[in-house]
Amino acid sequence: MKIYRFLTEDDTSAFCHKVSEALSKGWELYGDPQYAFDQANGVMRAGQAVTKDVSEPYHKDMKLGAQ
């Protein structure tokens, strides 16, 4: 089955590292990255959806980051 995550972070190298780490663990990019201005904190935020095929069935308590 395929699982889904949406990674977010301030638009800095930390975001690139977060996505790169997910890719190194077998996650695949899904769609285009997204950007939005976080007015409350005065920063740009970035987001990227990723998916991964896993053998276990989905359950709501699954720790997606640990997959």
Tab-separated table of N, CA and C in Angstrom:
chain	number	residue	atom	x	y	z
A	1	MET	N	0.834	-1.173	0.000
A	1	MET	CA	0.000	0.000	0.000
A	1	MET	C	0.881	1.239	0.000
A	2	LYS	N	0.339	2.342	-0.413
A	2	LYS	CA	1.080	3.595	-0.509
A	2	LYS	C	0.665	4.501	0.654
A	3	ILE	N	1.662	5.080	1.339
A	3	ILE	CA	1.389	6.046	2.397
A	3	ILE	C	1.853	7.425	1.940
A	4	TYR	N	1.341	8.459	2.583
A	4	TYR	CA	1.517	9.848	2.161
A	4	TYR	C	1.956	10.695	3.338
A	5	ARG	N	2.874	11.618	3.084
A	5	ARG	CA	3.275	12.625	4.082
A	5	ARG	C	3.369	13.967	3.389
A	6	PHE	N	3.151	15.034	4.143
A	6	PHE	CA	3.376	16.383	3.632
A	6	PHE	C	4.395	17.032	4.558
A	7	LEU	N	5.582	17.261	4.031
A	7	LEU	CA	6.682	17.826	4.805
A	7	LEU	C	6.628	19.349	4.724
A	8	THR	N	6.789	20.035	5.852
A	8	THR	CA	6.800	21.490	5.860
A	8	THR	C	7.951	21.988	6.715
A	9	GLU	N	8.382	23.199	6.408
A	9	GLU	CA	9.491	23.808	7.142
A	9	GLU	C	9.629	25.239	6.632
A	10	ASP	N	10.289	26.099	7.407
A	10	ASP	CA	10.652	27.406	6.877
A	10	ASP	C	11.477	27.189	5.615
A	11	ASP	N	11.382	28.120	4.676
A	11	ASP	CA	12.087	27.987	3.403
A	11	ASP	C	13.572	28.297	3.586
A	12	THR	N	14.278	27.343	4.185
A	12	THR	CA	15.720	27.432	4.413
A	12	THR	C	16.331	26.095	4.006
A	13	SER	N	17.606	25.955	4.228
A	13	SER	CA	18.245	24.675	3.914
A	13	SER	C	17.673	23.543	4.770
A	14	ALA	N	17.075	23.873	5.918
A	14	ALA	CA	16.464	22.840	6.769
A	14	ALA	C	15.361	22.100	6.005
A	15	PHE	N	14.616	22.819	5.179
A	15	PHE	CA	13.573	22.180	4.373
A	15	PHE	C	14.205	21.214	3.372
A	16	CYS	N	15.257	21.644	2.702
A	16	CYS	CA	15.946	20.786	1.732
A	16	CYS	C	16.489	19.536	2.410
A	17	HIS	N	17.042	19.690	3.598
A	17	HIS	CA	17.557	18.537	4.338
A	17	HIS	C	16.428	17.582	4.723
A	18	LYS	N	15.284	18.127	5.133
A	18	LYS	CA	14.138	17.284	5.515
A	18	LYS	C	13.666	16.453	4.325
A	19	VAL	N	13.540	17.090	3.157
A	19	VAL	CA	13.103	16.371	1.959
A	19	VAL	C	14.174	15.366	1.530
A	20	SER	N	15.431	15.776	1.553
A	20	SER	CA	16.520	14.866	1.167
A	20	SER	C	16.566	13.641	2.079
A	21	GLU	N	16.354	13.836	3.369
A	21	GLU	CA	16.336	12.700	4.296
A	21	GLU	C	15.201	11.739	3.949
A	22	ALA	N	14.024	12.277	3.660
A	22	ALA	CA	12.894	11.423	3.287
A	22	ALA	C	13.217	10.639	2.013
A	23	LEU	N	13.806	11.296	1.031
A	23	LEU	CA	14.173	10.610	-0.214
A	23	LEU	C	15.185	9.497	0.053
A	24	SER	N	16.125	9.743	0.962
A	24	SER	CA	17.139	8.725	1.280
A	24	SER	C	16.527	7.515	1.983
A	25	LYS	N	15.329	7.685	2.549
A	25	LYS	CA	14.642	6.588	3.238
A	25	LYS	C	13.596	5.917	2.349
A	26	GLY	N	13.638	6.230	1.042
A	26	GLY	CA	12.742	5.547	0.108
A	26	GLY	C	11.464	6.268	-0.241
A	27	TRP	N	11.232	7.446	0.329
A	27	TRP	CA	10.061	8.239	-0.033
A	27	TRP	C	10.270	8.803	-1.426
A	28	GLU	N	9.186	9.064	-2.152
A	28	GLU	CA	9.239	9.632	-3.495
A	28	GLU	C	8.459	10.933	-3.528
A	29	LEU	N	8.975	11.902	-4.287
A	29	LEU	CA	8.281	13.179	-4.432
A	29	LEU	C	6.913	12.950	-5.056
A	30	TYR	N	5.922	13.712	-4.586
A	30	TYR	CA	4.572	13.632	-5.128
A	30	TYR	C	4.115	15.062	-5.409
A	31	GLY	N	4.064	15.438	-6.661
A	31	GLY	CA	3.642	16.782	-7.029
A	31	GLY	C	4.762	17.796	-6.861
A	32	ASP	N	4.392	19.046	-7.055
A	32	ASP	CA	5.340	20.154	-6.976
A	32	ASP	C	5.448	20.681	-5.548
A	33	PRO	N	6.592	21.273	-5.211
A	33	PRO	CA	6.702	21.910	-3.895
A	33	PRO	C	5.756	23.109	-3.818
A	34	GLN	N	5.349	23.445	-2.621
A	34	GLN	CA	4.436	24.559	-2.382
A	34	GLN	C	5.113	25.584	-1.487
A	35	TYR	N	4.798	26.843	-1.698
A	35	TYR	CA	5.374	27.926	-0.906
A	35	TYR	C	4.267	28.885	-0.485
A	36	ALA	N	4.360	29.391	0.731
A	36	ALA	CA	3.390	30.364	1.227
A	36	ALA	C	4.069	31.257	2.259
A	37	PHE	N	3.610	32.480	2.349
A	37	PHE	CA	4.148	33.408	3.330
A	37	PHE	C	3.415	33.219	4.647
A	38	ASP	N	4.145	32.951	5.713
A	38	ASP	CA	3.596	32.804	7.061
A	38	ASP	C	3.635	34.192	7.703
A	39	GLN	N	2.534	34.900	7.618
A	39	GLN	CA	2.488	36.286	8.077
A	39	GLN	C	2.703	36.398	9.582
A	40	ALA	N	2.224	35.447	10.327
A	40	ALA	CA	2.369	35.490	11.784
A	40	ALA	C	3.836	35.474	12.210
A	41	ASN	N	4.664	34.741	11.466
A	41	ASN	CA	6.076	34.630	11.805
A	41	ASN	C	6.989	35.396	10.855
A	42	GLY	N	6.414	35.962	9.785
A	42	GLY	CA	7.178	36.772	8.844
A	42	GLY	C	8.190	35.997	8.021
A	43	VAL	N	7.880	34.736	7.685
A	43	VAL	CA	8.801	33.903	6.909
A	43	VAL	C	8.053	33.176	5.794
A	44	MET	N	8.808	32.787	4.791
A	44	MET	CA	8.251	31.908	3.768
A	44	MET	C	8.293	30.485	4.308
A	45	ARG	N	7.239	29.727	4.043
A	45	ARG	CA	7.174	28.314	4.417
A	45	ARG	C	7.142	27.493	3.135
A	46	ALA	N	7.769	26.343	3.178
A	46	ALA	CA	7.805	25.439	2.035
A	46	ALA	C	7.179	24.112	2.422
A	47	GLY	N	6.590	23.441	1.437
A	47	GLY	CA	5.993	22.131	1.676
A	47	GLY	C	6.191	21.230	0.476
A	48	GLN	N	6.304	19.941	0.740
A	48	GLN	CA	6.452	18.961	-0.333
A	48	GLN	C	5.766	17.672	0.086
A	49	ALA	N	4.885	17.179	-0.771
A	49	ALA	CA	4.245	15.891	-0.533
A	49	ALA	C	5.185	14.786	-0.980
A	50	VAL	N	5.195	13.693	-0.222
A	50	VAL	CA	5.976	12.514	-0.558
A	50	VAL	C	5.126	11.273	-0.312
A	51	THR	N	5.407	10.215	-1.057
A	51	THR	CA	4.706	8.945	-0.882
A	51	THR	C	5.724	7.816	-0.791
A	52	LYS	N	5.257	6.689	-0.262
A	52	LYS	CA	6.128	5.521	-0.136
A	52	LYS	C	5.262	4.265	-0.130
A	53	ASP	N	5.731	3.235	-0.822
A	53	ASP	CA	5.070	1.934	-0.777
A	53	ASP	C	5.564	1.171	0.443
A	54	VAL	N	4.626	0.645	1.227
A	54	VAL	CA	4.964	-0.145	2.414
A	54	VAL	C	4.173	-1.450	2.393
A	55	SER	N	4.670	-2.428	3.111
A	55	SER	CA	4.020	-3.740	3.101
A	55	SER	C	2.910	-3.864	4.139
A	56	GLU	N	2.991	-3.089	5.206
A	56	GLU	CA	1.972	-3.220	6.251
A	56	GLU	C	0.724	-2.402	5.915
A	57	PRO	N	-0.454	-2.829	6.361
A	57	PRO	CA	-1.663	-2.068	6.099
A	57	PRO	C	-1.677	-0.768	6.912
A	58	TYR	N	-2.331	0.229	6.379
A	58	TYR	CA	-2.428	1.522	7.052
A	58	TYR	C	-3.260	1.405	8.323
A	59	HIS	N	-2.843	2.110	9.363
A	59	HIS	CA	-3.664	2.306	10.558
A	59	HIS	C	-3.383	3.712	11.066
A	60	LYS	N	-4.358	4.327	11.701
A	60	LYS	CA	-4.254	5.753	12.054
A	60	LYS	C	-3.155	6.056	13.070
A	61	ASP	N	-2.654	5.085	13.795
A	61	ASP	CA	-1.584	5.308	14.761
A	61	ASP	C	-0.197	5.069	14.166
A	62	MET	N	-0.150	4.793	12.877
A	62	MET	CA	1.125	4.534	12.196
A	62	MET	C	2.016	5.782	12.276
A	63	LYS	N	3.279	5.601	12.629
A	63	LYS	CA	4.250	6.692	12.665
A	63	LYS	C	4.864	6.842	11.280
A	64	LEU	N	4.312	7.745	10.474
A	64	LEU	CA	4.726	7.867	9.083
A	64	LEU	C	6.193	8.239	8.943
A	65	GLY	N	6.711	9.066	9.829
A	65	GLY	CA	8.108	9.468	9.760
A	65	GLY	C	9.077	8.337	10.038
A	66	ALA	N	8.593	7.298	10.686
A	66	ALA	CA	9.457	6.166	11.024
A	66	ALA	C	9.478	5.121	9.908
A	67	GLN	N	8.681	5.310	8.896
A	67	GLN	CA	8.583	4.327	7.803
A	67	GLN	C	9.750	4.436	6.864
